[in-house]
CSV table of C-alpha atoms and ligand atoms in Angstrom, one decimal:
chain,number,residue,atom,x,y,z
A,1,MET,CA,-126.4,-99.7,168.8
A,2,SER,CA,-126.4,-96.3,167.3
A,3,ARG,CA,-129.0,-95.7,164.6
A,4,ARG,CA,-130.2,-92.9,162.4
A,5,THR,CA,-133.5,-92.0,164.0
A,6,VAL,CA,-136.8,-90.2,163.3
A,7,LEU,CA,-138.8,-88.8,166.3
A,8,ALA,CA,-142.6,-88.8,166.3
A,9,ALA,CA,-144.5,-87.0,169.1
A,10,ARG,CA,-148.2,-86.3,169.8
A,11,THR,CA,-149.9,-84.4,172.6
A,12,THR,CA,-153.7,-83.8,173.0
A,13,ASP,CA,-153.8,-80.0,173.4
A,14,GLU,CA,-150.6,-78.3,172.9
A,15,ARG,CA,-147.6,-78.4,170.6
A,16,PRO,CA,-145.4,-81.3,171.7
A,17,ASP,CA,-142.1,-80.4,173.2
A,18,THR,CA,-139.4,-82.8,171.7
A,19,ASN,CA,-136.5,-81.7,173.7
A,20,GLU,CA,-136.7,-84.5,176.3
A,21,ILE,CA,-137.4,-87.4,173.9
A,22,ARG,CA,-134.5,-86.0,171.7
A,23,ALA,CA,-132.2,-86.1,174.8
A,24,LEU,CA,-133.4,-89.6,175.6
A,25,ALA,CA,-132.8,-90.8,172.0
A,26,GLU,CA,-129.4,-89.3,172.1
A,27,SER,CA,-128.6,-90.7,175.5
A,28,ALA,CA,-129.4,-94.1,174.0
A,29,GLY,CA,-126.7,-93.4,171.5
A,30,HIS,CA,-129.0,-92.6,168.5
A,31,GLU,CA,-128.6,-89.9,165.9
A,32,VAL,CA,-131.8,-87.9,165.5
A,33,VAL,CA,-132.2,-86.9,161.8
A,34,ALA,CA,-135.8,-85.7,161.8
A,35,GLU,CA,-138.8,-85.1,163.9
A,36,HIS,CA,-142.6,-85.1,163.3
A,37,THR,CA,-145.1,-83.8,165.8
A,38,GLN,CA,-148.9,-83.7,166.0
A,39,THR,CA,-151.5,-82.1,168.2
A,40,ARG,CA,-154.6,-84.4,168.3
A,41,PRO,CA,-156.4,-86.9,170.5
A,42,GLU,CA,-154.9,-90.4,170.5
A,43,ASP,CA,-155.6,-92.6,167.5
A,44,ALA,CA,-156.5,-96.2,168.6
A,45,THR,CA,-154.4,-97.8,165.8
A,46,PHE,CA,-151.2,-95.9,165.9
A,47,ASP,CA,-151.4,-93.3,168.6
A,48,LEU,CA,-150.6,-90.6,166.0
A,49,GLY,CA,-152.8,-90.3,163.0
A,50,ARG,CA,-152.4,-92.6,160.0
A,51,GLY,CA,-151.4,-89.7,157.7
A,52,LYS,CA,-148.7,-88.7,160.2
A,53,VAL,CA,-147.4,-92.2,160.3
A,54,ASP,CA,-147.1,-92.2,156.5
A,55,GLU,CA,-145.3,-88.9,156.7
A,56,VAL,CA,-142.9,-90.5,159.2
A,57,ALA,CA,-142.4,-93.5,156.8
A,58,GLU,CA,-141.5,-91.1,154.0
A,59,SER,CA,-139.1,-89.3,156.2
A,60,ILE,CA,-137.4,-92.5,157.0
A,61,ARG,CA,-136.8,-93.3,153.3
A,62,GLU,CA,-135.6,-89.8,152.7
A,63,HIS,CA,-133.1,-89.8,155.7
A,64,ASP,CA,-132.2,-93.5,155.3
A,65,ALA,CA,-133.1,-93.9,159.0
A,66,ARG,CA,-133.4,-97.3,160.9
A,67,LEU,CA,-135.4,-96.4,163.9
A,68,VAL,CA,-138.5,-94.5,164.9
A,69,VAL,CA,-138.9,-93.3,168.5
A,70,VAL,CA,-142.5,-92.5,169.4
A,71,ASP,CA,-142.8,-90.2,172.5
A,72,ASN,CA,-145.6,-92.1,174.2
A,73,GLU,CA,-146.2,-95.5,175.5
A,74,LEU,CA,-147.7,-97.7,172.6
A,75,THR,CA,-150.1,-100.5,173.2
A,76,PRO,CA,-149.0,-103.9,171.7
A,77,SER,CA,-151.3,-103.5,168.8
A,78,GLN,CA,-150.1,-99.8,168.1
A,79,PHE,CA,-146.6,-101.1,168.2
A,80,PHE,CA,-147.3,-103.8,165.6
A,81,ALA,CA,-149.4,-101.5,163.5
A,82,TRP,CA,-146.4,-99.1,163.3
A,83,THR,CA,-143.9,-101.8,162.4
A,84,ASP,CA,-146.3,-103.0,159.6
A,85,ARG,CA,-146.6,-99.5,158.1
A,86,LEU,CA,-142.9,-98.7,158.0
A,87,PRO,CA,-140.2,-99.9,155.5
A,88,ASP,CA,-138.9,-103.4,156.3
A,89,GLY,CA,-136.1,-103.6,158.9
A,90,VAL,CA,-137.0,-100.3,160.6
A,91,GLU,CA,-137.5,-100.7,164.3
A,92,VAL,CA,-139.9,-98.9,166.6
A,93,ARG,CA,-139.2,-97.8,170.2
A,94,ASP,CA,-141.9,-96.2,172.4
A,95,ARG,CA,-140.9,-94.0,175.3
A,96,PHE,CA,-140.9,-97.0,177.7
A,97,ARG,CA,-138.6,-99.2,175.5
A,98,LEU,CA,-136.3,-96.4,175.0
A,99,VAL,CA,-135.9,-95.5,178.7
A,100,LEU,CA,-135.5,-99.3,179.3
A,101,ASP,CA,-132.8,-99.5,176.6
A,102,ILE,CA,-130.8,-96.7,178.4
A,103,PHE,CA,-131.3,-98.3,181.7
A,104,GLU,CA,-130.1,-101.6,180.4
A,105,ALA,CA,-127.0,-100.1,178.8
A,106,ARG,CA,-126.1,-98.1,182.0
A,107,ALA,CA,-126.7,-100.8,184.5
A,108,SER,CA,-123.3,-101.7,185.9
A,109,THR,CA,-124.1,-103.2,189.3
A,110,ARG,CA,-125.8,-106.5,189.9
A,111,ARG,CA,-128.8,-104.8,191.6
A,112,ALA,CA,-129.3,-102.4,188.8
A,113,THR,CA,-129.0,-105.2,186.2
A,114,LEU,CA,-131.6,-107.3,187.9
A,115,GLN,CA,-133.9,-104.4,188.5
A,116,VAL,CA,-133.9,-103.6,184.8
A,117,GLU,CA,-134.5,-107.2,183.9
A,118,LEU,CA,-137.5,-107.2,186.4
A,119,ALA,CA,-138.9,-104.1,184.8
A,120,ARG,CA,-138.6,-105.6,181.3
A,121,LEU,CA,-140.3,-108.9,182.4
A,122,GLN,CA,-143.0,-107.1,184.2
A,123,HIS,CA,-143.7,-105.1,181.0
A,124,GLU,CA,-143.6,-108.2,179.0
A,125,LEU,CA,-146.3,-109.7,181.3
A,126,HIS,CA,-148.5,-106.8,180.8
A,127,ARG,CA,-148.2,-106.9,177.1
A,128,ARG,CA,-148.9,-110.6,177.1
A,129,ARG,CA,-152.0,-110.2,179.2
A,130,GLU,CA,-153.2,-107.4,176.9
A,131,VAL,CA,-152.9,-109.5,173.7
A,132,GLN,CA,-154.0,-112.7,175.3
A,133,GLY,CA,-157.0,-114.2,173.5
A,134,ARG,CA,-157.0,-111.7,170.7
A,135,ASP,CA,-157.5,-113.1,167.2
A,136,THR,CA,-154.8,-111.0,165.6
A,137,GLU,CA,-151.6,-112.7,165.0
A,138,TYR,CA,-148.9,-110.0,165.8
A,139,LYS,CA,-145.5,-110.5,164.2
A,140,GLY,CA,-143.5,-112.9,166.3
A,141,PHE,CA,-145.9,-112.5,169.2
A,142,PRO,CA,-148.1,-115.4,170.0
A,143,THR,CA,-151.6,-114.4,171.0
A,144,HIS,CA,-153.3,-117.8,171.1
A,145,ASP,CA,-152.5,-119.1,174.5
A,146,PRO,CA,-155.5,-120.8,175.9
A,147,GLU,CA,-153.5,-122.5,178.7
A,148,GLY,CA,-151.8,-119.2,179.7
A,149,GLU,CA,-148.5,-121.0,179.3
A,150,TRP,CA,-146.6,-118.0,178.1
A,151,ILE,CA,-148.0,-115.8,180.9
A,152,ARG,CA,-146.9,-118.5,183.3
A,153,GLU,CA,-143.4,-118.7,181.9
A,154,VAL,CA,-142.9,-114.9,182.3
A,155,LYS,CA,-144.2,-115.1,185.8
A,156,LEU,CA,-141.7,-117.8,186.6
A,157,ARG,CA,-138.9,-115.7,185.2
A,158,ILE,CA,-140.1,-112.7,187.3
A,159,ASP,CA,-140.1,-114.9,190.4
A,160,ARG,CA,-136.5,-116.0,189.6
A,161,VAL,CA,-135.2,-112.4,189.2
A,162,GLN,CA,-137.1,-111.2,192.3
A,163,ASN,CA,-135.5,-114.0,194.3
A,164,ARG,CA,-132.0,-113.1,193.1
A,165,LEU,CA,-132.7,-109.5,194.1
A,166,ASP,CA,-134.0,-110.5,197.5
A,167,GLU,CA,-130.7,-112.4,198.0
A,168,LEU,CA,-128.6,-109.2,197.7
A,169,PRO,CA,-127.6,-107.6,200.9
A,170,GLU,CA,-130.1,-104.8,201.8
A,171,GLU,CA,-129.4,-101.5,203.5
A,172,GLY,CA,-132.2,-102.6,205.9
A,173,ASP,CA,-134.0,-100.6,208.6
A,174,GLU,CA,-131.9,-102.3,211.2
A,175,ASN,CA,-128.7,-101.0,209.7
A,176,ARG,CA,-130.2,-97.6,209.2
A,177,ALA,CA,-131.2,-97.5,213.0
A,178,ARG,CA,-127.7,-98.6,214.0
A,179,LYS,CA,-126.2,-95.8,212.0
A,180,HIS,CA,-128.7,-93.3,213.4
A,181,ASP,CA,-127.7,-94.4,216.9
A,182,ALA,CA,-124.0,-94.0,215.9
A,183,GLY,CA,-124.9,-90.3,215.2
A,184,PHE,CA,-125.2,-90.5,211.3
A,185,ASP,CA,-128.0,-88.5,209.6
A,186,PHE,CA,-129.3,-89.6,206.3
A,187,VAL,CA,-129.7,-87.1,203.4
A,188,ALA,CA,-130.8,-88.1,200.0
A,189,LEU,CA,-130.3,-86.2,196.8
A,190,ALA,CA,-133.4,-86.6,194.6
A,191,GLY,CA,-134.3,-84.9,191.3
A,192,TYR,CA,-135.0,-85.1,187.7
A,193,THR,CA,-132.4,-87.0,185.5
A,194,ASN,CA,-129.4,-84.7,184.5
A,195,ALA,CA,-130.3,-82.2,187.3
A,196,GLY,CA,-126.8,-82.5,188.7
A,197,LYS,CA,-127.3,-84.7,191.7
A,198,SER,CA,-124.1,-86.8,191.2
A,199,THR,CA,-122.0,-83.8,190.5
A,200,LEU,CA,-123.3,-82.2,193.7
A,201,LEU,CA,-122.6,-85.3,195.7
A,202,HIS,CA,-119.0,-85.5,194.6
A,203,ARG,CA,-118.6,-81.8,195.3
A,204,LEU,CA,-120.1,-82.1,198.8
A,205,ALA,CA,-117.8,-85.0,199.7
A,206,ASP,CA,-114.7,-83.7,197.9
A,207,ASP,CA,-114.9,-80.0,199.0
A,208,LEU,CA,-114.9,-81.1,202.6
A,209,SER,CA,-112.2,-83.7,201.8
A,210,LEU,CA,-114.1,-86.4,203.6
A,211,GLU,CA,-114.1,-90.0,203.5
A,212,ASP,CA,-115.4,-91.7,200.3
A,213,LEU,CA,-117.6,-94.7,201.0
A,214,GLY,CA,-117.2,-96.8,197.9
A,215,THR,CA,-117.3,-94.9,194.5
A,216,GLY,CA,-114.7,-95.5,192.0
A,217,PRO,CA,-112.0,-92.8,191.4
A,218,ASN,CA,-113.1,-92.1,187.8
A,219,ASP,CA,-116.9,-91.6,188.1
A,220,LEU,CA,-116.7,-87.9,188.4
A,221,ALA,CA,-114.6,-87.6,185.3
A,222,GLU,CA,-117.3,-89.6,183.5
A,223,THR,CA,-120.1,-87.6,184.8
A,224,VAL,CA,-118.5,-84.2,184.0
A,225,ASN,CA,-117.1,-84.9,180.6
A,226,VAL,CA,-120.3,-86.2,179.1
A,227,GLU,CA,-122.9,-83.4,178.4
A,228,ASP,CA,-126.5,-84.4,179.3
A,229,ARG,CA,-126.4,-88.2,179.4
A,230,LEU,CA,-129.8,-89.0,181.0
A,231,PHE,CA,-130.0,-91.7,183.6
A,232,GLU,CA,-126.3,-91.6,184.4
A,233,THR,CA,-126.9,-93.0,187.9
A,234,LEU,CA,-128.8,-96.2,188.4
A,235,ASP,CA,-127.6,-97.4,191.7
A,236,THR,CA,-127.4,-95.6,195.0
A,237,THR,CA,-124.1,-94.3,195.9
A,238,THR,CA,-123.5,-93.1,199.5
A,239,ARG,CA,-120.7,-90.8,200.7
A,240,ARG,CA,-120.0,-89.5,204.0
A,241,CYS,CA,-119.5,-85.8,205.0
A,242,THR,CA,-119.4,-83.7,208.0
A,243,VAL,CA,-121.3,-80.5,208.1
A,244,ASP,CA,-121.3,-78.2,211.1
A,245,GLY,CA,-120.2,-81.1,213.4
A,246,ARG,CA,-123.1,-83.4,212.1
A,247,ARG,CA,-122.0,-86.5,210.2
A,248,LEU,CA,-124.1,-87.1,207.2
A,249,LEU,CA,-124.5,-90.2,205.0
A,250,VAL,CA,-125.5,-88.6,201.6
A,251,SER,CA,-127.0,-90.8,199.0
A,252,ASP,CA,-127.4,-90.1,195.3
A,253,THR,CA,-130.5,-91.6,193.8
A,254,VAL,CA,-131.8,-92.7,190.4
A,255,GLY,CA,-133.1,-89.8,188.3
A,256,PHE,CA,-136.8,-89.2,187.6
A,257,ILE,CA,-138.4,-88.5,184.4
A,258,ARG,CA,-142.0,-87.5,183.4
A,259,ASP,CA,-144.1,-90.5,182.8
A,260,LEU,CA,-141.4,-92.8,184.1
A,261,PRO,CA,-142.8,-96.2,183.2
A,262,HIS,CA,-144.5,-97.7,186.1
A,263,ASP,CA,-142.8,-101.0,185.9
A,264,LEU,CA,-139.4,-99.2,186.1
A,265,VAL,CA,-140.5,-97.1,189.2
A,266,GLU,CA,-141.6,-100.5,190.8
A,267,ALA,CA,-138.3,-102.1,189.9
A,268,PHE,CA,-136.3,-99.3,191.3
A,269,ARG,CA,-138.3,-99.0,194.5
A,270,SER,CA,-135.5,-99.9,196.8
A,271,THR,CA,-133.5,-97.1,195.4
A,272,LEU,CA,-136.3,-94.7,196.0
A,273,VAL,CA,-136.7,-95.9,199.6
A,274,GLU,CA,-133.4,-94.1,200.2
A,275,ALA,CA,-135.2,-90.9,199.5
A,276,ARG,CA,-138.3,-91.8,201.4
A,277,GLU,CA,-136.5,-92.8,204.5
A,278,ALA,CA,-134.0,-90.0,204.6
A,279,ASP,CA,-134.0,-87.5,207.3
A,280,VAL,CA,-133.7,-84.7,204.8
A,281,VAL,CA,-134.3,-84.8,201.0
A,282,VAL,CA,-132.3,-82.3,198.9
A,283,LEU,CA,-134.5,-81.9,195.9
A,284,VAL,CA,-132.2,-80.9,192.9
A,285,ALA,CA,-133.7,-79.0,190.0
A,286,ASP,CA,-131.9,-77.7,186.9
A,287,ALA,CA,-132.5,-73.9,186.9
A,288,SER,CA,-131.6,-73.6,183.3
A,289,LYS,CA,-134.8,-75.3,182.2
A,290,PRO,CA,-137.8,-73.4,181.1
A,291,VAL,CA,-140.0,-72.4,184.0
A,292,ASP,CA,-143.0,-74.6,183.1
A,293,ALA,CA,-140.8,-77.7,182.4
A,294,LEU,CA,-139.1,-77.1,185.7
A,295,ARG,CA,-142.3,-76.8,187.8
A,296,GLU,CA,-143.5,-80.0,186.2
A,297,ARG,CA,-140.2,-81.7,186.9
A,298,VAL,CA,-140.2,-80.7,190.6
A,299,ARG,CA,-143.8,-81.9,191.1
A,300,THR,CA,-142.9,-85.2,189.5
A,301,VAL,CA,-140.0,-85.7,192.1
A,302,LEU,CA,-142.0,-84.3,195.0
A,303,ASP,CA,-144.8,-86.9,194.4
A,304,GLU,CA,-142.2,-89.7,195.0
A,305,VAL,CA,-140.0,-88.5,197.9
A,306,GLY,CA,-142.4,-88.7,200.8
A,307,ASP,CA,-143.4,-86.3,203.5
A,308,GLY,CA,-140.1,-85.6,205.3
A,309,PRO,CA,-138.3,-82.2,205.2
A,310,VAL,CA,-137.2,-81.1,201.7
A,311,VAL,CA,-134.6,-78.6,200.9
A,312,PRO,CA,-135.1,-77.4,197.3
A,313,VAL,CA,-132.0,-76.6,195.2
A,314,LEU,CA,-131.8,-74.6,192.0
A,315,ASN,CA,-128.7,-76.0,190.4
A,316,LYS,CA,-126.8,-74.8,187.4
A,317,ALA,CA,-127.4,-71.2,188.6
A,318,ASP,CA,-124.2,-70.3,186.6
A,319,ARG,CA,-126.3,-70.8,183.4
A,320,VAL,CA,-129.0,-68.3,184.2
A,321,ASP,CA,-129.1,-64.5,185.0
A,322,ASP,CA,-130.5,-63.2,188.2
A,323,THR,CA,-133.9,-62.1,186.6
A,324,ASP,CA,-134.5,-65.7,185.2
A,325,LEU,CA,-133.4,-67.2,188.5
A,326,GLU,CA,-136.0,-65.0,190.3
A,327,ARG,CA,-138.6,-66.1,187.8
A,328,THR,CA,-137.8,-69.7,188.5
A,329,ARG,CA,-137.8,-69.2,192.2
A,330,ALA,CA,-141.2,-67.8,192.1
A,331,ALA,CA,-142.6,-70.6,189.8
A,332,LEU,CA,-141.8,-73.5,192.3
A,333,PRO,CA,-144.8,-75.2,194.0
A,334,ASP,CA,-146.0,-73.2,197.1
A,335,ALA,CA,-145.5,-76.2,199.3
A,336,LEU,CA,-141.7,-75.8,198.9
A,337,ASP,CA,-139.4,-73.7,201.1
A,338,GLU,CA,-137.3,-71.0,199.6
A,339,PRO,CA,-134.9,-72.8,197.2
A,340,VAL,CA,-131.0,-72.7,197.5
A,341,ALA,CA,-129.4,-71.3,194.4
A,342,LEU,CA,-126.4,-73.4,193.6
A,343,SER,CA,-123.7,-74.2,191.0
A,344,ALA,CA,-122.5,-77.7,191.6
A,345,THR,CA,-119.9,-77.3,188.9
A,346,LYS,CA,-118.6,-73.9,189.9
A,347,GLY,CA,-118.9,-74.6,193.6
A,348,ALA,CA,-121.2,-71.7,194.5
A,349,GLY,CA,-124.0,-71.8,197.1
A,350,PHE,CA,-122.6,-74.7,199.1
A,351,ASP,CA,-122.5,-72.8,202.4
A,352,ASP,CA,-126.2,-72.0,202.1
A,353,LEU,CA,-127.0,-75.5,201.2
A,354,CYS,CA,-125.1,-76.9,204.2
A,355,GLU,CA,-126.8,-74.5,206.6
A,356,ARG,CA,-130.2,-75.4,205.3
A,357,VAL,CA,-129.6,-79.1,205.5
A,358,VAL,CA,-128.3,-79.0,209.1
A,359,ALA,CA,-131.3,-76.8,210.1
A,360,ALA,CA,-133.7,-79.3,208.7
A,361,LEU,CA,-132.1,-82.3,210.5
A,362,PRO,CA,-133.9,-83.8,213.5
A,363,THR,CA,-132.1,-82.0,216.4
A,364,GLU,CA,-132.0,-81.7,220.1
A,365,THR,CA,-129.6,-79.9,222.3
A,366,ALA,CA,-128.5,-80.6,225.9
A,367,THR,CA,-126.0,-79.2,228.4
A,368,PHE,CA,-124.2,-81.6,230.7
A,369,GLU,CA,-122.0,-80.8,233.8
A,370,LEU,CA,-119.9,-83.6,234.9
A,371,PRO,CA,-117.0,-84.1,237.4
A,372,HIS,CA,-113.4,-84.3,236.2
A,373,GLY,CA,-112.1,-87.8,235.5
A,374,ASP,CA,-111.4,-90.3,232.9
A,375,GLU,CA,-115.0,-91.3,232.5
A,376,THR,CA,-116.0,-87.8,231.8
A,377,MET,CA,-113.2,-87.6,229.2
A,378,GLY,CA,-114.6,-90.7,227.6
A,379,PHE,CA,-118.0,-89.1,227.6
A,380,VAL,CA,-116.6,-86.0,225.9
A,381,ALA,CA,-115.0,-88.1,223.2
A,382,TRP,CA,-118.2,-90.0,222.7
A,383,CYS,CA,-120.2,-86.8,222.2
A,384,HIS,CA,-117.7,-85.6,219.6
A,385,ASP,CA,-118.1,-88.9,217.8
A,386,HIS,CA,-121.9,-88.9,217.8
A,387,GLY,CA,-123.0,-85.3,217.4
A,388,ALA,CA,-121.9,-81.6,217.3
A,389,VAL,CA,-120.2,-80.4,220.5
A,390,ASP,CA,-120.9,-76.7,220.5
A,391,ALA,CA,-118.9,-75.9,223.6
A,392,VAL,CA,-116.7,-77.6,226.3
A,393,GLU,CA,-115.5,-75.8,229.4
A,394,TYR,CA,-113.1,-77.3,231.9
A,395,GLY,CA,-113.8,-75.2,235.1
A,396,ASP,CA,-114.6,-76.7,238.6
A,397,ARG,CA,-116.6,-79.2,236.6
A,398,VAL,CA,-116.6,-80.1,232.9
A,399,SER,CA,-119.5,-78.5,231.1
A,400,LEU,CA,-120.5,-79.6,227.6
A,401,GLU,CA,-123.1,-78.5,225.1
A,402,LEU,CA,-124.3,-81.2,222.7
A,403,ARG,CA,-126.3,-80.8,219.5
A,404,ALA,CA,-127.4,-84.1,217.9
A,405,ARG,CA,-130.3,-86.3,216.9
A,406,PRO,CA,-132.8,-86.8,219.7
A,407,SER,CA,-132.0,-90.5,220.0
A,408,VAL,CA,-128.2,-89.6,220.4
A,409,VAL,CA,-129.0,-87.0,223.0
A,410,GLU,CA,-131.0,-89.6,224.9
A,411,GLN,CA,-128.1,-92.0,224.9
A,412,ALA,CA,-125.9,-89.1,226.0
A,413,ARG,CA,-128.1,-88.6,229.0
A,414,ALA,CA,-128.0,-92.2,230.0
A,415,ARG,CA,-124.2,-92.1,229.7
A,416,ALA,CA,-123.9,-88.9,231.8
A,417,THR,CA,-126.0,-90.5,234.5
A,418,ASP,CA,-123.6,-93.5,234.6
A,419,VAL,CA,-120.6,-91.2,234.8
A,420,THR,CA,-122.0,-89.1,237.7
A,421,ASP,CA,-123.4,-92.3,239.5
A,422,GLY,CA,-119.9,-93.9,239.0
A,423,ALA,CA,-118.2,-90.8,240.4
A,424,GLY,CA,-120.6,-90.6,243.4
A,425,ALA,CA,-121.5,-87.0,242.6
A,426,ASP,CA,-124.6,-85.5,241.0
A,427,GLY,CA,-124.4,-84.6,237.4
A,428,ARG,CA,-126.9,-82.4,235.6
A,429,ALA,CA,-128.2,-83.1,232.2
B,1,GTP,N1,-123.5,-75.5,184.0
B,1,GTP,C1,-123.6,-76.5,185.0
B,1,GTP,N2,-123.6,-77.8,184.7
B,1,GTP,C2,-123.8,-78.6,185.7
B,1,GTP,C3,-124.0,-78.2,187.0
B,1,GTP,N3,-124.2,-79.4,187.8
B,1,GTP,C4,-124.1,-80.4,186.9
B,1,GTP,N4,-124.0,-80.0,185.6
B,1,GTP,C5,-123.9,-80.8,184.4
B,1,GTP,O1,-125.2,-81.5,184.2
B,1,GTP,C6,-125.0,-82.8,183.7
B,1,GTP,C7,-125.7,-83.8,184.6
B,1,GTP,O2,-125.0,-83.8,185.9
B,1,GTP,P1,-125.2,-85.2,186.8
B,1,GTP,O3,-124.6,-84.8,188.1
B,1,GTP,O4,-124.7,-86.4,186.1
B,1,GTP,O5,-126.9,-85.3,186.9
B,1,GTP,P2,-127.7,-86.3,187.8
B,1,GTP,O6,-128.8,-85.5,188.3
B,1,GTP,O7,-126.8,-87.2,188.6
B,1,GTP,O8,-128.3,-87.2,186.6
B,1,GTP,P3,-128.8,-88.7,186.6
B,1,GTP,O9,-127.8,-89.6,187.2
B,1,GTP,O10,-129.0,-89.0,185.2
B,1,GTP,O11,-130.1,-88.7,187.4
B,1,GTP,C8,-123.4,-83.0,183.6
B,1,GTP,O12,-123.0,-82.7,182.3
B,1,GTP,C9,-122.9,-81.9,184.6
B,1,GTP,O13,-121.6,-81.6,184.3
B,1,GTP,C10,-124.0,-76.9,187.3
B,1,GTP,O14,-124.1,-76.4,188.5
B,1,GTP,N5,-123.8,-76.1,186.3
B,2,MG,MG1,-126.5,-89.1,188.7
């Protein structure tokens, strides 16, 4: 529900940057009418100082606001202290609850809905544990629970949701191995929320007019028309494309955000596995962000994506001039390779990206020489289906150069041996 909203943000040693929390509040559908910031250590009662909380309360009256968003994670007691200090009927959201609200509103698949439910319950469990045994009676929140009954009840609900999640069909390791053997390479797009991952995925698949594995026809329109809706994608979408003869399964993943609440990260772990298990991760960053914010965002994502090859992308290059782009390039963490500058909406930089992704894939090459015959033709067709055939020549014998995943090349060698053995001639692999 949309509400007139006042923001409150505190950081310990620098002026708080409210851009992100504002974008989050707006993504949740709220109208931000005022903001109040403070630089100081955390106050145990409110997080911000008491005087600042009173200033926020005053601002709420003045602007007739109904909601306060605090850009930190509040403890249960801070949460209730805020509610007590504000005019009646005004609600409080901290960063966690706001992000959860957005996730809840966006969840459109059964998996995403259950994952959000799991995160909410886990958070509830932590809160209950925190207030367990305290004397204070928080509004509507029982604290006297000597038998631990409320905690048991939440745990039961967590088990129930977890069981339902476990029952959903998984893209398991077995499936992945089968697709690898069939010649598919896995590429994951990972990045901060709103960096342009979904736009890039659509462009990659559409530009090459390749088969779409299961996204609705309207989701591009939705993605492109709405400016800066955070956490647009909550479930993994996978599309197929062929680049330089290699067949890729490219997955979009849920976006990251600074301080993404731990319970949410846990709940969405299966989506993140997509990035961790990929052959190559394309790390998408929004080049139009200020350099410091961008570096921080890239680090946040890097921490989560595992140790495999990473191709960094500076997307939205259309929004910055060359000087700024160079500055951004230089500011990326040293551990990263040179980034690819790209515009997913304008379609620039795709050739570079494709080249870099293919170069990062696990690859082996082999040359085969085989006798003419039906079996060899079958072998040639198999190679085309499972990898990139860089050359085929039909001379005295058929000669073929294959470039593919090492496991595919291994299968090809076995098949070539069968062909030559069957033909009673010697083949060379
Ligand atoms: N100017 C410009 N805008 C872009 C570009 N790529 C994406 N956008 C816009 O950035 C916004 C976010 O794009 P998405 O593709 O939804 O971002 P995402 O990374 O999938 O976001 P989440 O699903 O929330 O993690 C949309 O409004 C896009 O139109 C680009 O290259 N240039
Ligand atoms: Mg997305």
